[in-house]
XYZ file of C-alpha atoms in Angstrom:
658
model
C 36.652 207.501 23.299
C 35.870 205.330 20.072
C 32.692 205.599 19.566
C 32.410 202.146 19.156
C 32.710 201.251 22.680
C 29.111 201.896 24.190
C 27.827 199.668 22.057
C 30.137 196.802 22.418
C 29.285 197.328 26.338
C 25.582 196.802 25.690
C 26.175 193.793 23.556
C 28.450 192.180 25.991
C 25.609 192.779 28.564
C 23.034 190.872 26.523
C 25.292 187.964 25.477
C 25.987 187.436 29.186
C 21.776 187.614 30.475
C 21.246 184.993 27.774
C 23.925 182.533 29.264
C 23.462 179.829 31.876
C 24.109 181.149 35.142
C 24.847 177.527 36.626
C 28.869 177.187 36.494
C 29.504 180.703 35.626
C 28.313 182.898 38.427
C 27.663 181.478 42.091
C 23.861 181.180 43.688
C 23.330 184.054 45.870
C 22.432 183.608 49.655
C 18.499 182.613 49.960
C 16.314 185.450 50.924
C 13.643 185.093 53.973
C 10.890 183.151 53.362
C 8.016 185.238 52.376
C 4.717 184.981 54.613
C 2.726 181.944 53.674
C 0.094 182.589 51.381
C -3.820 181.885 52.064
C -4.402 178.243 51.288
C -5.958 177.215 48.330
C -8.954 175.339 47.961
C -8.712 171.508 47.741
C -7.082 169.606 44.689
C -8.860 166.482 43.670
C -7.785 163.063 44.899
C -4.693 161.550 43.933
C -4.379 157.977 42.697
C -4.510 155.076 45.169
C -1.082 154.154 45.933
C -0.546 149.915 45.603
C -1.358 147.948 48.464
C 0.587 147.232 51.145
C 1.814 143.998 52.429
C -0.945 141.026 54.288
C -0.254 141.795 58.009
C 0.528 138.244 60.595
C -2.260 136.520 61.401
C -3.051 137.371 65.070
C -3.257 134.170 67.697
C -7.008 132.279 68.223
C -9.273 133.687 70.881
C -10.103 131.265 74.051
C -13.206 129.127 73.321
C -16.363 130.159 75.246
C -18.105 127.778 77.733
C -20.741 125.521 76.593
C -23.782 126.638 76.622
C -26.784 124.348 78.806
C -28.162 121.684 77.229
C -31.577 121.480 76.277
C -34.519 119.531 77.517
C -35.150 116.432 75.874
C -37.486 116.314 73.282
C -41.265 114.070 73.597
C -40.627 110.130 72.419
C -42.517 109.087 69.203
C -45.220 106.906 68.877
C -44.275 103.313 68.330
C -44.160 102.076 65.033
C -46.862 99.552 63.577
C -45.764 95.664 64.561
C -43.354 94.215 61.891
C -44.361 91.329 60.104
C -44.714 88.314 62.025
C -42.164 85.146 61.574
C -42.334 81.452 61.079
C -40.947 78.520 62.902
C -38.173 76.662 60.978
C -38.581 73.281 60.884
C -36.499 70.191 60.132
C -36.774 67.008 58.818
C -33.986 63.962 58.890
C -34.108 61.158 56.882
C -31.876 58.444 55.880
C -30.166 59.113 52.711
C -29.753 55.996 50.685
C -26.277 55.292 48.290
C -26.853 57.435 45.181
C -25.743 60.612 43.604
C -26.217 62.712 46.542
C -24.354 60.262 48.714
C -22.029 57.932 47.078
C -22.182 55.356 50.182
C -25.352 56.953 51.758
C -25.695 59.240 54.607
C -28.410 61.135 56.219
C -30.001 63.963 54.925
C -32.092 67.108 56.175
C -34.876 68.954 54.730
C -34.844 72.552 56.020
C -37.954 74.752 55.841
C -40.187 77.570 56.876
C -43.640 76.394 58.524
C -45.194 78.856 55.908
C -48.599 77.823 56.811
C -47.835 77.403 61.091
C -49.468 74.119 61.157
C -46.431 72.079 62.653
C -45.635 69.916 59.621
C -43.207 70.324 56.994
C -44.471 69.584 53.691
C -42.725 69.488 50.400
C -43.617 73.005 49.450
C -42.556 74.206 52.152
C -38.681 72.462 51.566
C -36.034 75.834 51.775
C -33.198 73.651 51.744
C -31.891 69.855 51.399
C -28.715 69.430 52.702
C -26.651 65.842 53.210
C -24.136 64.437 55.636
C -22.481 61.009 53.841
C -20.702 58.410 55.041
C -17.314 58.046 54.654
C -15.231 55.635 53.053
C -14.446 51.986 54.499
C -11.343 51.922 56.489
C -8.548 49.966 55.454
C -8.646 45.795 56.783
C -11.922 45.909 57.444
C -12.658 48.333 59.561
C -15.732 50.481 59.371
C -15.648 54.403 59.272
C -17.397 56.122 62.251
C -20.547 57.051 61.067
C -22.357 60.788 61.444
C -24.816 60.928 63.294
C -27.454 63.657 64.038
C -30.352 64.620 66.474
C -33.233 67.164 67.218
C -34.369 68.071 70.428
C -36.978 70.823 71.354
C -36.595 73.425 73.413
C -38.632 75.486 75.832
C -38.894 78.045 78.419
C -36.507 76.852 80.813
C -34.000 76.332 77.417
C -34.502 80.018 77.053
C -36.757 79.539 74.288
C -40.320 81.024 75.935
C -42.325 80.316 72.652
C -40.001 76.984 71.945
C -37.391 75.967 69.615
C -35.166 73.206 68.241
C -31.777 72.459 68.460
C -30.178 70.611 65.898
C -27.006 68.129 67.065
C -24.554 67.043 64.646
C -21.119 64.655 65.236
C -19.086 61.535 64.883
C -20.251 58.067 66.247
C -16.609 57.789 67.775
C -16.753 57.726 71.328
C -15.156 61.273 71.846
C -15.290 62.423 75.576
C -16.141 59.307 77.196
C -18.701 58.140 74.623
C -19.110 54.632 73.297
C -17.939 54.326 69.639
C -20.163 52.895 67.025
C -22.992 52.374 69.190
C -25.353 53.988 66.998
C -26.489 56.967 69.197
C -25.276 60.531 68.881
C -23.950 61.132 72.793
C -23.002 64.207 74.646
C -19.235 64.132 74.167
C -19.655 63.249 70.471
C -21.495 66.257 69.559
C -19.352 68.452 67.368
C -21.456 71.513 66.311
C -24.869 72.418 66.737
C -27.714 75.027 65.341
C -30.258 76.367 67.427
C -33.316 77.907 66.774
C -35.316 79.659 69.447
C -38.619 81.434 69.543
C -39.800 84.200 72.143
C -43.205 85.993 72.395
C -43.744 89.634 71.370
C -47.138 91.505 72.194
C -48.036 94.908 70.887
C -51.014 97.280 70.326
C -51.874 96.736 66.515
C -53.462 100.251 65.971
C -55.364 103.036 68.457
C -58.598 103.315 66.250
C -60.264 105.458 68.689
C -57.834 107.897 70.708
C -58.939 107.995 74.502
C -59.545 105.427 77.346
C -62.801 103.883 75.935
C -61.054 102.557 72.413
C -62.819 100.826 69.636
C -64.087 97.907 71.749
C -63.564 95.295 69.005
C -66.116 92.745 68.909
C -66.624 88.945 67.554
C -70.264 88.199 68.904
C -71.347 84.750 67.555
C -69.260 84.875 64.864
C -67.950 87.786 63.361
C -63.974 87.210 63.653
C -62.904 86.221 60.092
C -60.210 85.847 57.906
C -60.343 86.254 53.816
C -57.129 86.188 52.304
C -54.555 88.653 53.966
C -57.592 90.602 55.610
C -59.184 90.228 59.006
C -62.679 91.336 59.363
C -64.699 92.015 63.037
C -66.993 94.543 64.561
C -65.549 97.580 66.317
C -67.182 100.986 67.581
C -65.404 104.696 66.393
C -66.911 106.296 68.753
C -69.000 107.675 65.967
C -70.970 105.425 63.855
C -71.533 102.749 66.576
C -70.335 99.213 66.174
C -70.036 98.417 62.370
C -68.238 95.940 60.233
C -64.560 96.515 59.967
C -60.988 95.298 58.609
C -57.388 94.853 59.634
C -54.986 94.270 56.719
C -52.635 91.909 58.002
C -50.065 92.564 55.328
C -49.797 96.856 55.565
C -51.371 96.950 59.114
C -54.009 99.319 57.698
C -57.678 99.474 59.806
C -60.842 101.221 58.235
C -64.545 100.689 58.605
C -65.607 98.649 55.772
C -69.273 99.771 55.584
C -71.649 102.255 57.719
C -74.606 100.276 57.410
C -76.799 101.972 60.334
C -76.410 105.758 59.825
C -75.604 107.078 63.070
C -73.991 106.487 66.556
C -75.895 103.432 67.399
C -74.694 101.014 64.595
C -75.652 97.859 63.316
C -73.866 95.034 65.155
C -72.387 92.971 62.605
C -72.171 89.274 62.987
C -74.214 89.227 66.492
C -75.417 85.829 65.455
C -74.239 85.087 61.985
C -70.861 85.042 60.659
C -69.579 83.064 57.484
C -67.167 83.254 54.588
C -67.759 81.493 51.020
C -65.475 82.108 48.244
C -64.610 86.064 48.777
C -67.910 86.476 50.235
C -69.214 87.410 53.840
C -72.316 86.690 54.832
C -73.572 87.904 57.971
C -76.719 89.851 59.991
C -77.081 92.796 60.663
C -79.688 95.526 61.990
C -81.093 98.874 60.301
C -83.926 100.914 61.302
C -85.896 100.356 58.469
C -85.793 96.556 58.152
C -84.223 95.409 61.772
C -82.044 92.569 61.898
C -81.374 90.913 57.976
C -78.937 88.748 56.665
C -76.137 90.849 54.371
C -73.097 90.300 52.665
C -69.846 91.926 52.007
C -67.986 91.515 48.925
C -63.925 91.508 49.945
C -62.851 92.077 46.212
C -65.182 94.686 44.872
C -66.013 96.175 48.508
C -69.538 96.549 47.831
C -71.802 95.765 50.973
C -75.969 94.626 50.531
C -78.987 93.118 52.311
C -79.758 89.848 51.091
C -83.100 89.456 52.060
C -85.427 91.182 53.779
C -87.626 88.158 55.302
C -89.654 89.676 58.158
C -91.611 92.307 56.161
C -94.494 94.464 56.681
C -93.854 95.587 60.358
C -94.689 98.769 61.654
C -91.643 98.244 63.929
C -89.534 96.312 62.164
C -87.467 93.673 64.523
C -86.089 91.410 61.612
C -85.504 87.506 61.079
C -82.719 87.188 63.275
C -80.891 84.903 60.839
C -78.752 82.292 62.054
C -79.924 82.835 65.788
C -80.238 78.805 66.123
C -78.370 77.447 62.645
C -75.880 78.695 60.436
C -73.721 76.217 58.169
C -72.853 76.019 54.466
C -73.753 73.465 52.632
C -71.948 73.241 48.850
C -72.896 76.425 47.603
C -76.188 77.089 49.646
C -76.052 78.713 53.392
C -78.682 77.541 55.446
C -79.732 79.287 58.522
C -82.722 79.663 60.875
C -85.354 83.081 60.966
C -88.459 83.963 61.972
C -91.245 85.529 60.032
C -94.780 86.267 61.103
C -96.261 83.508 58.710
C -93.825 80.758 59.644
C -92.402 81.636 62.850
C -88.349 80.580 63.259
C -87.858 77.383 60.825
C -84.826 76.704 58.289
C -84.361 78.713 55.457
C -81.631 78.614 52.350
C -79.957 81.120 50.306
C -78.233 80.014 47.129
C -74.704 81.742 46.498
C -74.994 81.465 43.188
C -78.289 81.843 41.829
C -78.750 84.439 44.897
C -82.405 83.072 45.701
C -83.828 82.602 49.380
C -86.679 80.215 50.309
C -88.089 78.045 53.102
C -86.845 74.755 53.176
C -89.486 73.452 54.982
C -92.603 74.655 57.765
C -91.528 71.675 60.193
C -93.804 73.258 63.012
C -96.935 74.783 61.689
C -98.313 77.862 63.595
C -95.280 77.827 65.492
C -91.232 77.727 65.770
C -89.208 74.347 64.922
C -86.075 75.877 66.067
C -83.609 73.867 63.647
C -80.277 73.076 64.770
C -80.947 75.133 68.503
C -79.231 71.681 69.874
C -77.572 69.724 67.176
C -76.440 70.545 63.472
C -74.074 68.456 61.328
C -73.439 67.405 57.826
C -72.595 63.813 57.606
C -72.347 61.806 54.356
C -73.419 64.607 52.232
C -76.819 65.067 54.291
C -77.524 67.901 57.063
C -78.951 66.695 60.086
C -80.108 69.066 62.712
C -82.425 68.927 65.782
C -86.065 70.393 65.359
C -89.676 70.254 67.244
C -92.981 69.424 65.154
C -96.455 69.362 66.328
C -95.360 66.866 69.187
C -93.426 69.823 70.338
C -90.494 67.608 71.134
C -87.115 67.986 69.514
C -85.985 64.884 67.613
C -83.595 64.507 64.746
C -84.100 65.825 61.478
C -82.286 65.389 57.909
C -82.134 67.398 54.848
C -81.041 65.979 51.484
C -79.524 69.040 49.052
C -79.278 66.948 45.981
C -83.299 66.064 46.139
C -84.444 68.544 48.369
C -86.169 66.240 50.706
C -86.604 67.245 54.286
C -87.490 64.277 57.387
C -87.728 62.714 60.731
C -84.662 60.789 61.296
C -85.259 59.390 64.535
C -86.909 60.286 67.937
C -85.422 60.066 71.211
C -87.729 60.660 73.939
C -91.465 61.336 74.440
C -90.778 64.291 77.130
C -90.774 68.090 75.678
C -87.564 68.580 77.372
C -85.777 65.810 75.862
C -83.636 68.228 73.870
C -81.090 65.999 72.683
C -77.890 67.790 72.642
C -78.714 70.548 74.654
C -75.087 69.992 76.290
C -72.599 68.267 74.092
C -72.736 66.333 70.784
C -69.780 64.581 68.763
C -69.791 62.734 65.770
C -66.854 59.739 66.027
C -66.959 57.750 63.259
C -70.491 56.977 62.036
C -71.747 57.326 65.396
C -73.517 60.615 67.223
C -72.873 60.668 70.918
C -74.588 63.141 72.805
C -76.730 63.892 76.215
C -80.928 63.467 76.195
C -83.419 63.187 78.668
C -84.377 59.857 78.489
C -87.230 59.787 80.450
C -88.728 56.553 81.868
C -86.251 55.640 84.678
C -83.685 57.713 83.496
C -82.764 61.422 83.530
C -80.752 63.332 80.950
C -78.022 60.728 80.124
C -75.387 60.044 77.456
C -76.862 58.583 74.142
C -75.677 57.390 71.025
C -77.111 57.248 67.652
C -75.913 55.179 64.750
C -76.386 56.650 60.913
C -75.459 53.351 59.430
C -78.170 51.062 61.254
C -80.395 53.681 62.255
C -80.542 52.708 66.127
C -80.161 54.733 69.252
C -78.939 53.085 72.475
C -78.611 54.872 76.179
C -74.511 54.718 76.561
C -74.272 54.669 80.314
C -76.724 55.904 82.820
C -73.975 57.677 85.236
C -77.033 58.858 87.868
C -79.085 55.770 88.373
C -82.990 56.461 88.726
C -84.567 59.556 87.899
C -82.116 61.985 88.523
C -79.538 63.285 85.533
C -76.043 63.189 85.443
C -76.136 66.084 82.948
C -73.438 64.853 80.822
C -71.373 67.445 79.086
C -72.641 70.782 80.647
C -69.382 72.375 81.500
C -66.743 69.865 79.435
C -66.885 67.615 76.450
C -64.152 66.877 73.998
C -63.097 64.239 71.783
C -59.719 62.901 71.932
C -58.998 60.071 69.140
C -61.301 57.516 70.649
C -62.255 58.489 73.788
C -64.924 61.021 75.050
C -63.747 63.339 77.825
C -67.175 64.855 79.666
C -68.096 66.399 83.226
C -71.504 65.420 85.177
C -73.046 66.883 87.807
C -71.541 66.804 90.847
C -68.217 67.838 89.296
C -67.140 64.363 88.687
C -64.605 64.261 85.107
C -65.671 60.962 82.864
C -64.242 59.393 80.172
C -65.976 56.794 77.263
C -63.990 54.757 75.289
C -65.746 54.686 71.864
C -64.218 51.938 70.611
C -64.644 48.854 73.268
C -67.960 50.798 74.880
C -66.556 51.496 78.455
C -67.128 54.403 80.691
C -65.323 55.198 83.914
C -64.747 58.637 86.366
C -61.269 60.107 86.264
C -61.511 62.334 89.068
C -64.175 64.198 91.190
C -63.830 67.928 92.022
C -65.587 69.162 95.332
C -65.525 72.463 94.265
C -68.335 71.765 91.430
C -67.149 74.573 88.812
C -65.206 71.709 86.664
C -64.724 73.062 83.155
C -67.097 76.539 83.534
C -65.922 79.317 81.450
C -63.444 77.200 79.658
C -62.826 75.907 76.378
C -61.230 72.581 76.223
C -58.130 71.636 74.008
C -55.567 68.862 73.971
C -51.707 68.817 73.076
C -50.589 65.481 72.114
C -52.088 62.875 74.926
C -52.503 65.540 77.690
C -56.146 67.196 78.235
C -56.111 70.603 79.486
C -59.566 71.643 81.407
C -60.349 74.132 84.538
C -61.347 72.645 87.659
C -61.843 73.561 91.440
C -60.802 71.234 94.022
C -61.937 73.037 97.086
C -58.671 74.443 98.209
C -57.030 76.192 95.291
C -60.069 77.573 93.525
C -60.766 77.189 90.067
C -57.086 76.688 88.227
C -55.728 74.655 85.155
C -55.742 71.019 85.270
C -54.599 68.004 82.813
C -55.469 64.463 82.200
C -52.702 62.087 80.057
C -54.958 59.568 78.474
C -51.918 57.412 78.128
C -51.094 56.993 81.760
C -54.972 57.879 82.943
C -53.423 60.575 85.458
C -54.859 63.913 86.431
C -53.303 66.913 88.276
C -53.313 70.433 88.672
C -51.139 72.373 85.986
C -50.378 75.375 88.103
C -51.870 77.090 90.982
C -51.486 80.589 89.299
C -53.344 82.618 92.042
C -52.832 80.879 95.661
C -55.727 80.741 97.915
C -59.287 79.458 97.546
C -60.058 82.213 94.981
C -58.422 80.773 92.266
C -57.167 82.531 88.797
C -59.957 81.354 86.680
C -57.912 80.427 83.914
C -59.570 80.556 80.095
C -62.667 82.685 81.055
C -61.954 84.310 77.751
C -59.917 82.301 75.588
C -57.650 79.042 75.479
C -55.717 78.359 72.108
C -52.643 76.232 71.375
C -49.971 77.658 69.001
C -46.495 75.404 68.449
C -48.064 72.801 71.286
C -47.767 75.723 73.892
C -51.202 76.871 75.964
C -51.979 79.963 75.727
C -55.262 81.697 78.180
C -56.145 84.657 80.266
C -55.947 84.192 84.168
C -55.822 86.855 87.219
C -53.589 86.997 89.707
C -53.628 89.772 92.697
C -50.245 91.366 91.265
C -51.350 91.736 87.385
C -55.164 91.849 87.219
C -56.519 89.637 84.059
C -53.676 88.983 81.939
C -52.300 86.926 79.022
C -50.504 83.464 80.134
C -48.605 80.476 78.742
C -47.947 76.948 79.861
C -45.500 74.869 78.151
C -46.542 70.735 78.686
C -43.061 69.850 77.505
C -40.707 71.063 80.716
C -44.282 71.845 82.808
C -43.726 75.819 82.858
C -46.170 77.998 83.322
C -45.681 81.980 83.097
C -46.843 85.426 82.617
C -46.496 86.341 79.017
C -47.296 90.268 79.509
C -48.842 92.773 82.001
C -50.539 94.714 79.376
C -53.072 97.105 81.983
C -50.471 98.129 84.698
C -52.272 97.663 88.267
C -53.602 95.855 91.040
C -57.070 93.589 90.662
C -58.035 94.252 94.359
C -57.942 98.528 93.970
C -61.403 100.262 94.068
C -62.262 102.390 90.835
C -61.721 101.519 86.899
C -60.890 97.800 86.567
C -56.869 97.462 85.839
C -56.848 94.279 84.006
C -56.299 94.062 80.554
C -59.081 91.189 80.073
C -57.529 89.722 77.189
C -59.557 88.191 74.393
C -62.687 88.947 76.317
C -65.128 90.145 73.325
C -62.627 88.886 70.371
C -59.919 86.117 69.837
C -58.479 85.027 66.748
C -55.528 82.593 65.688
C -54.516 82.958 62.183
C -50.932 82.717 60.400
C -48.822 81.727 63.839
C -50.267 85.074 65.201
C -52.775 85.504 68.284
C -55.152 88.409 67.610
C -57.389 89.702 70.594
C -58.985 92.404 71.981
C -57.308 93.982 75.414
C -57.595 96.879 77.797
C -55.142 99.354 78.834
C -55.406 102.738 80.766
C -54.047 104.752 77.839
C -55.647 103.421 74.539
C -58.865 101.694 76.413
C -60.025 98.478 74.286
C -58.263 98.257 71.303
C -57.010 95.270 68.773
C -53.437 93.541 70.421
C -51.590 90.826 68.786
C -48.985 88.431 70.064
C -46.135 87.484 67.282
C -42.991 85.662 67.454
C -39.473 86.267 67.300
C -36.921 83.769 65.734
C -33.239 83.755 66.330
C -30.799 81.156 64.913
C -27.142 79.964 66.434
C -24.185 78.604 65.253
C -21.948 76.612 67.393
C -18.962 74.743 66.368
């Protein structure tokens, strides 16, 4: 054997070992798996895989059942009344041919009655419109005129506070009318504008919470308006009766001044309340000075005592200014006052110089009680009743220009002559009044003429020593007529133009005019009377046809409704007054003489007057009432607020119909 053979075999084995096995040598059969090894420790987390596709939305679930409704919340308090509205007035006039209407026509001035006086003045014109005449027709025939008419509306027409309807149309005889007759007939009306008003009543403010209320009061004269602010007395339960104010624009109410510190109050304006320029003058009580003259400046807001006339007294009672008389004469306030030195005499306060002085000691050593029965200004002279050493009330005068004071006339020698005790009226140059004449006459109607200085007995209505007591309850002037009552319940009229006097009615109930402030609307005079069958009710007298009638039997039966015991006012030719019925108690009523309707305006205090317990009447105007700017302000009582300040205003609507 060749010696190189082993070497070749080894070399060949090495070559085969280094060559790939696939494709050269077949794999062998797999061997049996070996036993599983022990589990190793957990490796690190792998990388997150990509997000899968969004799944399909599921179907909506069924709605649940509704929950139970909650209980209603408590009603909020009523808002303050809005500002009052005003009446719209219209004046129709003939328009001559010219720039506004080439061939003439009818003009209309339209405007709001800003001062609520029932008259539309030039300053109140808001709009002027014209309805002009057309061209003349051919062949001499005239064109049809355009006519207008204004009619008054009342409660029976759906306008409880009154209204107006303006009618327009052609005078063409449409619908059965007569053409060219100058009258706008029903069938000729083409279009109309209706202005309608209704009363609205609301509580101004609950000054004192609870059943008592603030009890607003005016006493003898504390119901005053300065600009847009009203002044009156009220008690908030802390300071007692003091001076308060109500802003007519903002609706705010506040106490002006706490004059008498503590809960008793100063009772401002108990005797005197008067405005001059922007200052209110009134009497008020303090523990240090008693009742004296005070003032409040409505611009600066300051309040001060004007004069301390009743001085040097261990218990100051004050001078009681204005107890008998208060009157502004130019820039000077004249008033009665009591002092230990002069008793009750006439005093004066100059609002410019701020000086206070005694005008005259008429009754030395005693009181003259100036102006107790009569006081007035005539021909720039102040006239007033006073008594001197003779202890008889006579007519006196004071001339401010020369500071003289003198006795003008005497009407009797009896101490109870008392001229003007029940009535006095100035008609032209003549003063009419009652007086105890004496001699063969009692208290009768007298007259005094300032021009010729003569006095005379007008009528002896109770002949002999008896007295007719003219004007004891009723006294009113309508043009040239004086209407008054006498004893035994008779109503009389005296015509000042011809001197005649006659009786118009007699009332057996004997309460003619008692507790009633007489008023007139047009030619109709309203008063309270009892005919013995219906009790005290509202009556009327027309001076043109001289008829007397009962306006309405508000409370049927003998008791009567007692109309106007608190207040009687006229607004836009409608009469407003308090009256009582069994159904509503004493509440606010109204009467429209245009259609004769009488109705309850509002029942503020719900309840039955015949029930026992607290008074369920609202008693409107019992302590306070005032008319201003077309609104009626008054005190009234209800069970929730007590006695507070209320008001009645008017809501206006305008409608058009073609």
